[in-house]
Short mmCIF file of C-alpha atoms in Angstrom, two decimals:
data_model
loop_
_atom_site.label_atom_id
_atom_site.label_comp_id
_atom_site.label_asym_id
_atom_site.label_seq_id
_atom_site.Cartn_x
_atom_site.Cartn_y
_atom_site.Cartn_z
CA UNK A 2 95.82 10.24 -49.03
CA UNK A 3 99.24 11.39 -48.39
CA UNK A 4 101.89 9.48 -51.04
CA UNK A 5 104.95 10.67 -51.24
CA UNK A 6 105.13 11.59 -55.08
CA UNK A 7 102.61 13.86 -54.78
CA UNK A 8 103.31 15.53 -50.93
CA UNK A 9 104.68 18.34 -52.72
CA UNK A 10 102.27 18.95 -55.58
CA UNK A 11 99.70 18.68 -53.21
CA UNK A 12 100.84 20.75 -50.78
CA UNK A 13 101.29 23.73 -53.04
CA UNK A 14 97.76 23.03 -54.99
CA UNK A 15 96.29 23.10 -51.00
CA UNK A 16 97.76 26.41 -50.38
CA UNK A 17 97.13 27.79 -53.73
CA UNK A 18 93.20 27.53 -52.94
CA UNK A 19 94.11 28.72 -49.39
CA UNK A 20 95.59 31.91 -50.76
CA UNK A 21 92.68 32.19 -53.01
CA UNK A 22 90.24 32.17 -49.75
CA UNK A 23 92.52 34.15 -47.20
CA UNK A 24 94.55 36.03 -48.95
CA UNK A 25 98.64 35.56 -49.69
CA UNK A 26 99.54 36.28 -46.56
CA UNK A 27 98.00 33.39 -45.13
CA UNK A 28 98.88 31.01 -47.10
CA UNK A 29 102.70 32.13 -46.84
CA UNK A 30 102.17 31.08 -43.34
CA UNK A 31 100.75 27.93 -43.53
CA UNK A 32 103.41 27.31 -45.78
CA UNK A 33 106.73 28.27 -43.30
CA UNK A 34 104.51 25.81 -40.35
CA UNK A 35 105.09 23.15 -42.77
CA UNK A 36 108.21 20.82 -43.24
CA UNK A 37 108.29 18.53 -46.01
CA UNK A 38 110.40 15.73 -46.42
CA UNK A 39 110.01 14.03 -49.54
CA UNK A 40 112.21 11.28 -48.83
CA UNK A 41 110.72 9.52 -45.87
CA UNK A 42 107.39 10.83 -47.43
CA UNK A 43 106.48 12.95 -44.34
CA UNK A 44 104.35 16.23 -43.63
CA UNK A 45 105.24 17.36 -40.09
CA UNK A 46 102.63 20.72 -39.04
CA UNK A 47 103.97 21.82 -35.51
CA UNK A 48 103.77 19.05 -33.72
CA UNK A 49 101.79 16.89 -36.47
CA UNK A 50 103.50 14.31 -38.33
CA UNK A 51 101.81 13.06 -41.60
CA UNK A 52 103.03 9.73 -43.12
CA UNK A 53 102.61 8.13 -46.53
CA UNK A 54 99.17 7.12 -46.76
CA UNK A 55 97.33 8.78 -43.98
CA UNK A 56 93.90 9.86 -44.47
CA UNK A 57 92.86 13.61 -44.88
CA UNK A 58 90.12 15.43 -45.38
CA UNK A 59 89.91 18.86 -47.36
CA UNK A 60 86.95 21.23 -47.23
CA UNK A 61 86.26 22.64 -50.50
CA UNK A 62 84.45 25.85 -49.60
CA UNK A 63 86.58 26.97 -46.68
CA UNK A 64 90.27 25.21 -47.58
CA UNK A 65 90.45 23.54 -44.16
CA UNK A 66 92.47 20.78 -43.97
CA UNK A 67 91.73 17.66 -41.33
CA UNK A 68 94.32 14.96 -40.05
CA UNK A 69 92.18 11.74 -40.75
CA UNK A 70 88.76 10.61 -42.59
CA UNK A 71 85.73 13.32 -41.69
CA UNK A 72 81.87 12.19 -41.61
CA UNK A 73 80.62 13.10 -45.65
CA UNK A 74 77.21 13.97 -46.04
CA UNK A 75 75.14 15.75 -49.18
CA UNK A 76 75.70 19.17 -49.45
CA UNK A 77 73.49 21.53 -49.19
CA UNK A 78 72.91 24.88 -50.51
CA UNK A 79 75.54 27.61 -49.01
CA UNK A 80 74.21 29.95 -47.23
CA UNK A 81 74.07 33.06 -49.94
CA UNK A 82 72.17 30.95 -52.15
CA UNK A 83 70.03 30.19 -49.97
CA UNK A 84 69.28 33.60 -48.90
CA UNK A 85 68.54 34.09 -52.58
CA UNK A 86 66.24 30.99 -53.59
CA UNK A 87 64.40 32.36 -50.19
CA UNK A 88 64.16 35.65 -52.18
CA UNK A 89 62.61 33.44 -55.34
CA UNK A 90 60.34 31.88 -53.21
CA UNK A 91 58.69 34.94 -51.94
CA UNK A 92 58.27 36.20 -55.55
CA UNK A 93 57.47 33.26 -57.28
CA UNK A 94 53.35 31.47 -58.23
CA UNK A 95 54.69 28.02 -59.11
CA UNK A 96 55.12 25.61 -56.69
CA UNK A 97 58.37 23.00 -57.26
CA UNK A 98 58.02 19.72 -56.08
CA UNK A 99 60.77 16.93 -57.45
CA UNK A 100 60.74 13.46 -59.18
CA UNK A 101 61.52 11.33 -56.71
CA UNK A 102 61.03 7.24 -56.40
CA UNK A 103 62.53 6.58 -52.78
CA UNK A 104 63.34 8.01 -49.40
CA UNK A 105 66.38 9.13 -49.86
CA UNK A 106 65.97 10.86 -53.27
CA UNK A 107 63.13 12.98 -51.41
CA UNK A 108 65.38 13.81 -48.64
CA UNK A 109 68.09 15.34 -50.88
CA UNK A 110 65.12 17.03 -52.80
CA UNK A 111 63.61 18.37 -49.68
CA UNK A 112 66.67 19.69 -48.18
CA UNK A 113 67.09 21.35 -52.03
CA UNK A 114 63.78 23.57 -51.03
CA UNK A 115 61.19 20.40 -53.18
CA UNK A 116 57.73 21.25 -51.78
CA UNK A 117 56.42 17.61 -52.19
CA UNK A 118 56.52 15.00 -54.69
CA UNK A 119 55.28 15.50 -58.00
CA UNK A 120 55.78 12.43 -59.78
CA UNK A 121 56.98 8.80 -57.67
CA UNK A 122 57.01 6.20 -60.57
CA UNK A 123 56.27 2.94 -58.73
CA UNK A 124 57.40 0.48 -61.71
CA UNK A 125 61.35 1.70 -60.78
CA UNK A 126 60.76 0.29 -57.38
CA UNK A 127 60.92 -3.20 -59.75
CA UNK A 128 63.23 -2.34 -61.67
CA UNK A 129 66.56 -3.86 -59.76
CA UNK A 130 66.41 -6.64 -57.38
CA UNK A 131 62.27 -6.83 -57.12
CA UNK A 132 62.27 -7.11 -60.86
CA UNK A 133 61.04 -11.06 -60.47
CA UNK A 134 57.95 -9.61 -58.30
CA UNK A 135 56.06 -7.98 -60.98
CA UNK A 136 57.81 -10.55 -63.53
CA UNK A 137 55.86 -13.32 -61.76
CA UNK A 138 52.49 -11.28 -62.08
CA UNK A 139 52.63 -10.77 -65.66
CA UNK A 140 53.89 -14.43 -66.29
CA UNK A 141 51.47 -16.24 -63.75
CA UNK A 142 49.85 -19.15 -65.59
CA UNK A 143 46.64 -19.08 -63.46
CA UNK A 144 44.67 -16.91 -61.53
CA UNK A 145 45.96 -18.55 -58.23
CA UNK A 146 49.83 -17.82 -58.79
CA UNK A 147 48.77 -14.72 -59.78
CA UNK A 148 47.28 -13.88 -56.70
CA UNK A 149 50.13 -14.89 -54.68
CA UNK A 150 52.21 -12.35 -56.87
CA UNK A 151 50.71 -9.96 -56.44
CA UNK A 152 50.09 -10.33 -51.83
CA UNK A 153 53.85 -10.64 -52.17
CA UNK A 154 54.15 -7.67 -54.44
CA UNK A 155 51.75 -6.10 -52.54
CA UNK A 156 53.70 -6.74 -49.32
CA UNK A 157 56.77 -5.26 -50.95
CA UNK A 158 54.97 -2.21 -51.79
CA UNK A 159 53.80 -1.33 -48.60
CA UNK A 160 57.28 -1.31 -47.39
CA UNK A 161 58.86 1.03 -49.75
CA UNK A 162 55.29 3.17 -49.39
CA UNK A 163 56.25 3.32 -45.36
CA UNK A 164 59.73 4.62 -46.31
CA UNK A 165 58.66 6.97 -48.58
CA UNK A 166 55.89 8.62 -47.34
CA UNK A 167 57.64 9.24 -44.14
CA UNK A 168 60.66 11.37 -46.05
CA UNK A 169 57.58 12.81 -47.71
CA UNK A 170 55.96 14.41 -43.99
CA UNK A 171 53.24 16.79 -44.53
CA UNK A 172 53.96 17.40 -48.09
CA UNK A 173 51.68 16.46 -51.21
CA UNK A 174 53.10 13.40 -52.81
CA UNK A 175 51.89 12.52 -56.06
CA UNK A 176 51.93 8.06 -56.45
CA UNK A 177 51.67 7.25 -60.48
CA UNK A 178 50.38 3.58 -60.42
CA UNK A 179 52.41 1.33 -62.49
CA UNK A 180 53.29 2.50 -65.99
CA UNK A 181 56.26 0.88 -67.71
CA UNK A 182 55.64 -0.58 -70.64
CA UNK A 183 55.62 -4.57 -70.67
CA UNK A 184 59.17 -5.09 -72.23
CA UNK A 185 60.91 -4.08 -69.37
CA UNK A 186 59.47 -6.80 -66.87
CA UNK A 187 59.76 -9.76 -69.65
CA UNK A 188 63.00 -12.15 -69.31
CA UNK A 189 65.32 -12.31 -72.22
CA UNK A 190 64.34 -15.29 -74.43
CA UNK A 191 65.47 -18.68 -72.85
CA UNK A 192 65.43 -16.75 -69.52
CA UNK A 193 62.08 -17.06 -68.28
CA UNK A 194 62.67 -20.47 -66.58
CA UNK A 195 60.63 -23.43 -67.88
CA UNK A 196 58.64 -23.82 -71.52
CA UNK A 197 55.43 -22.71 -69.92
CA UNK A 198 56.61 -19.33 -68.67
CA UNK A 199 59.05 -19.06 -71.95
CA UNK A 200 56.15 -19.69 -74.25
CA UNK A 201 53.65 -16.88 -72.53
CA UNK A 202 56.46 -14.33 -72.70
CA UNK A 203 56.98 -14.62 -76.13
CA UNK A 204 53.33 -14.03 -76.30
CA UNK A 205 53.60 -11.40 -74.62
CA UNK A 206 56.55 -9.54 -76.42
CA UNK A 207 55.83 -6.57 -78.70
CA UNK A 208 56.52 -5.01 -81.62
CA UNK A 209 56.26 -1.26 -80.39
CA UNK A 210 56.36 -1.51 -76.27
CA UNK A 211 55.94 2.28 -75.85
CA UNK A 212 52.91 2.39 -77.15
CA UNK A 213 51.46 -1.16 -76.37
CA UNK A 214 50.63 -3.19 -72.95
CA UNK A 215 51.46 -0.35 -70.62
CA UNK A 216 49.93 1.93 -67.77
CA UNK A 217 46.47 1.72 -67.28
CA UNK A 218 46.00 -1.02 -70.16
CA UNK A 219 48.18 -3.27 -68.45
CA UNK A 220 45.99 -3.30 -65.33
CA UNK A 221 42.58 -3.39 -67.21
CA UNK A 222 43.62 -7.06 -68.04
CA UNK A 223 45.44 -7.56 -64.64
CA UNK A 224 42.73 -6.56 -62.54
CA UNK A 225 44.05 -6.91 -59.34
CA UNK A 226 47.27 -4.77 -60.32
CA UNK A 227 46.30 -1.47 -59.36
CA UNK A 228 43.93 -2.26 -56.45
CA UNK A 229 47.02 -4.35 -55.01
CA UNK A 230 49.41 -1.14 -55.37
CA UNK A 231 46.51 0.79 -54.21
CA UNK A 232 45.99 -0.92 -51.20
CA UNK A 233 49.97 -1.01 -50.40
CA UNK A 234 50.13 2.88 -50.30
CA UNK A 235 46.93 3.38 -48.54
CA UNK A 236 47.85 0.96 -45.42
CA UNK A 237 50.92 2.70 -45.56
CA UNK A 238 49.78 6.03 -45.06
CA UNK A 239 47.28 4.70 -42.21
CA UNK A 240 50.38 3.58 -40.40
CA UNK A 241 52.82 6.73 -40.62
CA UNK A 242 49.38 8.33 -40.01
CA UNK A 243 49.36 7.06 -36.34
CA UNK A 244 52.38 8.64 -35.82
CA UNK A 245 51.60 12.28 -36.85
CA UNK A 246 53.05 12.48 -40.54
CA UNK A 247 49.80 12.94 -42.88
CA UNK A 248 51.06 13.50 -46.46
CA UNK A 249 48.52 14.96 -48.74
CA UNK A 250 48.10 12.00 -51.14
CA UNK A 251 47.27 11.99 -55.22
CA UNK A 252 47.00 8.73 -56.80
CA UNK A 253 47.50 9.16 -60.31
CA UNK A 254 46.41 7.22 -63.31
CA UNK A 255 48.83 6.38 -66.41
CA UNK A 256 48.86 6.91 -70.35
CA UNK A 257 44.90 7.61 -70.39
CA UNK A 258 43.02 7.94 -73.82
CA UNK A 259 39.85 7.10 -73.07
CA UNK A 260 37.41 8.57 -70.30
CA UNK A 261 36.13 4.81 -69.67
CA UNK A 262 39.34 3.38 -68.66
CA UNK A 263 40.05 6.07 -66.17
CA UNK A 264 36.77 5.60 -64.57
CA UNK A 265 37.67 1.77 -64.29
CA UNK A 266 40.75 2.11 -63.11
CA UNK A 267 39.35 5.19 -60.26
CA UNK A 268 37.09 2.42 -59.33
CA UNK A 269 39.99 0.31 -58.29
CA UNK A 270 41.63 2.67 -56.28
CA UNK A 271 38.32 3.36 -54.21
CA UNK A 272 37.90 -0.08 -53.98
CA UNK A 273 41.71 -0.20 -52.43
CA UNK A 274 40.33 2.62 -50.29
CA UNK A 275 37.43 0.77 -48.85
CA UNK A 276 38.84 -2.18 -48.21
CA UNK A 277 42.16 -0.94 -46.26
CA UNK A 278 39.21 1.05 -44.53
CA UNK A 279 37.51 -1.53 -43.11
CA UNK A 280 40.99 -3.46 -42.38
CA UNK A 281 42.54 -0.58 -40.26
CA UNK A 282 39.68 1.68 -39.42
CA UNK A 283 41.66 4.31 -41.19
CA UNK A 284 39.82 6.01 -44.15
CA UNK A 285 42.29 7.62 -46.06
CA UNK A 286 42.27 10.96 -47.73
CA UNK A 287 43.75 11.46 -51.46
CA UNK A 288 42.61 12.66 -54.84
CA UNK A 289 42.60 10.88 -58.03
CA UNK A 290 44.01 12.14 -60.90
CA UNK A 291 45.51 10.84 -64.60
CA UNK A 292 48.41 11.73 -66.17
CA UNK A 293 47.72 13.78 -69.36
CA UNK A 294 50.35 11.86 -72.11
CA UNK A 295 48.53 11.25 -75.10
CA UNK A 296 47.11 14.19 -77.49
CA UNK A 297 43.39 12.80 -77.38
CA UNK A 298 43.81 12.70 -73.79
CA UNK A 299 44.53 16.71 -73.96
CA UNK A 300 41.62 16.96 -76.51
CA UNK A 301 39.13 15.13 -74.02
CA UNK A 302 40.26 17.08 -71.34
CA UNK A 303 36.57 17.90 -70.07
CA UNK A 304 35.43 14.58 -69.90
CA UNK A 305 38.59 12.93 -68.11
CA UNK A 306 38.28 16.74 -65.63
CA UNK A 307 34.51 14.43 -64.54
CA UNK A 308 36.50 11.61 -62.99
CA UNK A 309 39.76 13.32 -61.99
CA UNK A 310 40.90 15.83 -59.28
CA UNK A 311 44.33 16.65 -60.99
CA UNK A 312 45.78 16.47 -64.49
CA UNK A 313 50.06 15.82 -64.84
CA UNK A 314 51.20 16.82 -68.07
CA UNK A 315 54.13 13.73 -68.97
CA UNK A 316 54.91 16.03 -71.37
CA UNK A 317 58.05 13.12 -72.40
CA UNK A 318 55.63 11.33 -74.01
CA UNK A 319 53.11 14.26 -74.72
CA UNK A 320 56.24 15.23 -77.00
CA UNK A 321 57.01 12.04 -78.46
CA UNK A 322 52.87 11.51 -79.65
CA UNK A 323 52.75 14.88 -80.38
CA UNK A 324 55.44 14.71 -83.40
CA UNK A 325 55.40 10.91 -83.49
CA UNK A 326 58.67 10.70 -82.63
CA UNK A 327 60.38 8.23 -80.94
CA UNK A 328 62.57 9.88 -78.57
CA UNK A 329 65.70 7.44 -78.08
CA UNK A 330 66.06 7.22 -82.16
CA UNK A 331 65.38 10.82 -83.10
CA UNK A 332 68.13 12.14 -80.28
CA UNK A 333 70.48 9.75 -81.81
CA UNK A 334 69.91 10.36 -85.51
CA UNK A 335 67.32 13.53 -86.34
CA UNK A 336 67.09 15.92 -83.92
CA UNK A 337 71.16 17.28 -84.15
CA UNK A 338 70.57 17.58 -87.98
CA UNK A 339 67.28 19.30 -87.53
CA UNK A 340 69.09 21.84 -84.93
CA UNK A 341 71.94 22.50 -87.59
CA UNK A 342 69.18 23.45 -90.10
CA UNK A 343 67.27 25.31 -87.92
CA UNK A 344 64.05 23.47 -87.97
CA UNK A 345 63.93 23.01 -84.40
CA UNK A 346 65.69 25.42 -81.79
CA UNK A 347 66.13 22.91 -79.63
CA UNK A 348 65.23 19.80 -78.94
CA UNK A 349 61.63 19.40 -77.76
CA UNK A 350 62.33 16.97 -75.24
CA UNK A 351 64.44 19.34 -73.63
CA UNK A 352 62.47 22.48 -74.10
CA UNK A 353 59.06 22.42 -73.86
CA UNK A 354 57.31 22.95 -77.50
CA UNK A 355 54.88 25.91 -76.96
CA UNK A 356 53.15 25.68 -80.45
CA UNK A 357 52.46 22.21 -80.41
CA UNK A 358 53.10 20.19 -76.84
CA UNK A 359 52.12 23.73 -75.50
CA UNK A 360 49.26 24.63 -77.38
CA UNK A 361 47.43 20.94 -75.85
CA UNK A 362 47.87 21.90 -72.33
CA UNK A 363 46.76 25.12 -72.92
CA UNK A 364 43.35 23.60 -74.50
CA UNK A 365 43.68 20.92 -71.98
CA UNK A 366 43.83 23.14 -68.55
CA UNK A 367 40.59 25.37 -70.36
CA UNK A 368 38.56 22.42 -70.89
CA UNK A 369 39.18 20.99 -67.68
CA UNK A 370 38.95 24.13 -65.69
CA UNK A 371 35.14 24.60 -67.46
CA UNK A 372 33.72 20.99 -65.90
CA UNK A 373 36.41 21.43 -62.67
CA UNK A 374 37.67 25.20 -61.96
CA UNK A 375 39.57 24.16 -58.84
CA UNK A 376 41.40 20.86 -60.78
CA UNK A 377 44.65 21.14 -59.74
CA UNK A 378 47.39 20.76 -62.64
CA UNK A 379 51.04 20.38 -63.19
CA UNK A 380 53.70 19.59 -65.25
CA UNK A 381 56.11 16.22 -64.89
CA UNK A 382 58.40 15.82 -67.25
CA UNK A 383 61.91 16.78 -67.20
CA UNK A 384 60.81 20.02 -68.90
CA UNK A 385 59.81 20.91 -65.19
CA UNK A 386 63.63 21.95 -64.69
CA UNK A 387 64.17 23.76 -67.94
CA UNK A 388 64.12 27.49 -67.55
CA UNK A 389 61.94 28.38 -70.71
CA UNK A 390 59.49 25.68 -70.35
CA UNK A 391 59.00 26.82 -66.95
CA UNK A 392 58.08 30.05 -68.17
CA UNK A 393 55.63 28.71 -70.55
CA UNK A 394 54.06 26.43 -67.42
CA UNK A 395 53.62 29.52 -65.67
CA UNK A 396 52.42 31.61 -68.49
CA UNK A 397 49.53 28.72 -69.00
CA UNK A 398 48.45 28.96 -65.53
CA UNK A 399 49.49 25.41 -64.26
CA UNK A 400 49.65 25.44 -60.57
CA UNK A 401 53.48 23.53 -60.13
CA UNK A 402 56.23 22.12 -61.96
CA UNK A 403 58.07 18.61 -60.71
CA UNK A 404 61.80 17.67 -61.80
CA UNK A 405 64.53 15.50 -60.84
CA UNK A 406 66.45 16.67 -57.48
CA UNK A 407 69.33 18.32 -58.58
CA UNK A 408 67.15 21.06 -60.75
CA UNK A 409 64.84 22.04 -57.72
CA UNK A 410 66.77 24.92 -57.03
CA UNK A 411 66.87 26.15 -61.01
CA UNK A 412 62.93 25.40 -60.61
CA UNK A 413 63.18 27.79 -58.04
CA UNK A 414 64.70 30.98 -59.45
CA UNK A 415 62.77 30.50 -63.02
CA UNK A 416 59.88 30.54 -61.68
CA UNK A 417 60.47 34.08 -59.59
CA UNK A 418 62.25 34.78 -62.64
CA UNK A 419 59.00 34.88 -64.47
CA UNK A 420 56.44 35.77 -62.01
CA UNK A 421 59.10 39.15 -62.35
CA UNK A 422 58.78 39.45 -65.99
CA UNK A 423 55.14 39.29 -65.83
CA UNK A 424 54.86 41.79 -63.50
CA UNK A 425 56.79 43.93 -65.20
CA UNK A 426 54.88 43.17 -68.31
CA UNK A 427 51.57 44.00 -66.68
CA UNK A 428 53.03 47.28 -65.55
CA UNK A 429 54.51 48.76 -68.77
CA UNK A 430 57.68 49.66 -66.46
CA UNK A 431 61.08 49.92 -67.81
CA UNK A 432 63.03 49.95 -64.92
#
C-alpha cells in the first residue's frame, strides 16, 4: 500500500532493486517520470496518479511495479534452475517423491519436479476439524456405535482419497494406514463428554504413547479400522479410475515388529479389496508394503520381504529405537551438548546415522532382496531431504527417497550429486 510516510522510502528502495536489475541508467529514469508529493501523499507516473492507500503489486524477480492488487499464486522454480534440476534428473538413480497428506500439498510438490507420493499419513487428515471422527471410534462403547464411526469415518475418507489421488494422476502414491499413536485422538480429561466416555479414555491413556497403542496394534484390536480406510481409498481410486487418472497405489502397513501382525493386517486390506470389488466391479491394483521403524523389524527383514511388496524406512523412529532416544526431549536437552563435545556430528534425526540407523537398512534391503529381489524400497523420513543421508540412501541401493515439498528440489540435485561422485569413484578419474 501506498501511505504517505513511507512514499518516499519506498520509492527509492523500488528503484534501488530496479537499478540492481537494469542497470543505473534505468532506474534514473524511472525516477525523473515520477513526481512525489509527500504532502497530499500522492505518486503521479505520467498520467498515473497514486493516492494514500492504493494497492500495488511488486514483482520480486523482475522489479515491475503494478497499479492495483495482481492474482498471487506459488512460485515455481525460475527458469535457470530449472534447466539445471532437468540436468540432475538426467544424471541422477534415485527417484524423489514428497511427503504429502492433501491435494494441494501434492500440487506444490509436483510442480517442484515430486515424482509421486512417498509417504501420505492418513491420521493428519484427523487431526483438525475430523479429530471427533476417529475420537468416536476409539471411544465407542459397543460394537454398534463403533460401526457407525467408522461408515462415517469411512465416508470422510473416501472424500479426501478422491481429492488426493486426483492431484496424484499417474504417479505412485504411497497410503500409510493409520499410525498415530493413541494420545493424540483422546480428549483432555473432563473433555470427553459424559462419565462413560470419560472413564474409557482414562483407560485408555498411556504412560509412553510412542511406543504403545499405535499403527498396526491399534487396528489389531479395532478390527474394522484398517479395512474401513482400506475400503475408502480403494473406491476412491475406482472412481478417478473412470475418468482416466490410474495412480499406481502402495498401501503401507505401520510400526511392524512381528511378521504375524503384518500378515493380519495384509489380510484386511485384501479383504477391503474384495469387497469394493464386488461393490463397483472395479478390482483395484496396489501393492502392500510395511513401513520398516523398529530395529527387529530391520532384523526380520526376510520374513516381513514374504508378505510385503515394498519396505519404507521411517527412519524418525528407526532413529529414536535405534539409540532409545526420545526425540522431542533429547533435541531439547542432549543432543546440543553431545554436538559441543563431539560425540555426535550432528544430530541423527537430521542426518541419517550410517553406523547404526544405516547399518539396519543395509542388513534390511539384503535380507529382503534374498526372499524378494524386485521389493521395491525407500526411505521416508525427513532424512529424505538431507544431502548426506541421501548419499548414504543411494550408496545402499534404495530405489527413492520421499521428503516434505519444499526439499524436492535439494532431493533432486543430491541425488545427481552422488550418482556423479560414484561415477567418478568407479572410474579412478581426477578430472
Amino acid at each position: 500500500l501506498v501511505t504517505s510516510q513511507g512514499v518516499s522510502a519506498g520509492i527509492d528502495s523500488a528503484l534501488w532493486l530496479v537499478g540492481r536489475l537494469h542497470g543505473r541508467e534505468h532506474a534514473r529514469a524511472v525516477r525523473e517520470g515520477l513526481r512525489v508529493d509527500p504532502a497530499a501523499g500522492t505518486v503521479r507516473i505520467g498520467d498515473r496518479v497514486l493516492r494514500e492507500g492504493d494497492p500495488v503489486s511488486l514483482d520480486g524477480r523482475t522489479g515491475a511495479v503494478y497499479a492495483g492488487t495482481l492474482p498471487v499464486t506459488v512460485a515455481g522454480p525460475p527458469p535457470e534452475l530449472s534447466t539445471l534440476l532437468d540436468w540432475a534428473d538426467g544424471v541422477r538413480r534415485l527417484g524423489v517423491r514428497v511427503n504429502a497428506d492433501t491435494a494441494a500439498e501434492v500440487e506444490t510438490a509436483v510442480a517442484l519436479g515430486a515424482e509421486g507420493v512417498g509417504l501420505c499419513r492418513t491420521e493428519h487428515q484427523f487431526l483438525g476439524g475430523r479429530l471427533p471422527l476417529i475420537r468416536r471410534v476409539v471411544l465407542a462403547a459397543d460394537r454398534a456405535a463403533r460401526d457407525e464411526a467408522l461408515l462415517a469415518l469411512e465416508d470422510a475418507q473416501h472424500e479426501d482419497f478422491r481429492a488426493l489421488l486426483t492431484a496424484v494422476g499417474n504417479r505412485p502414491v504411497t497410503v500409510r494406514l493409520l499410525d498415530a499413536p493413541l494420545h493424540e485422538f483422546l480428549p483432555a480429561p473432563g473433555e470427553a463428554g459424559d462419565p462413560g466416555a470419560e472413564h474409557r479414555a482414562a483407560a485408555l491413556r498411556e504412560a509412553n504413547p510412542m511406543l504403545g497403542l499405535r499403527g498396526v496394534r491399534l487396528a489389531l484390536l479395532h478390527e474394522r479400522l484398517y479395512p474401513a480406510q482400506a475400503e475408502a481409498l480403494f473406491a476412491a481410486w475406482a472412481d478417478i479410475a473412470a475418468t482416466g487418472v490410474r495412480p499406481a497405489l502402495e498401501v503401507m502397513i505401520p510400526l511392524v515388529s512381528l511378521p504375524e501382525e503384518l500378515a493380519a493386517a495384509a489380510a484386511y486390506v485384501r479383504g477391503a479389496a474384495d469387497a469394493v470389488a464386488a461393490r463397483t466391479g472395479v478390482r483395484v491394483p496396489y501393492r502392500i508394503g510395511t513401513m520398516i521403524e523398529t530395529p527387529r523389524a530391520a532384523l526380520l527383514a526376510a520374513e516381513l520381504a514374504e508378505h510385503a511388496e515394498f519396505f519404507s524406512f521411517g527412519t524418525n523412529d528407526l532413529t529414536q529405537l535405534t539409540y532409545g532416544f526420545s526425540r522431542d526431549d533429547v533435541e531439547r536437552q542432549v543432543l546440543g551438548t553431545y554436538q559441543e563435545r563431539g560425540f555426535l556430528a550432528a544430530s541423527p534425526f537430521a542426518r541419517l546415522d550410517p553406523h547404526g540407523v544405516g547399518a539396519l537398512i543395509r542388513l534390511a534391503a539384503e535380507r529382503a532382496r534374498s526372499v524378494r529381489p524386485g521389493i521395491k524400497l525407500g526411505v521416508c523420513g525427513e532424512h529424505g531431504g538431507d544431502p548426506e543421508s541421501i548419499a548414504l540412501c543411494d550408496d545402499l541401493g534404495l530405489d527413492y527417497v520421499s521428503c516434505s515439498a519444499h526439499r524436492v528440489p535439494v532431493a533432486r540435485m543430491a541425488a545427481a550429486h552422488s550418482a556423479l561422485r560414484g561415477r567418478h569413484d568407479e572410474s579412478g578419474s581426477t578430472r
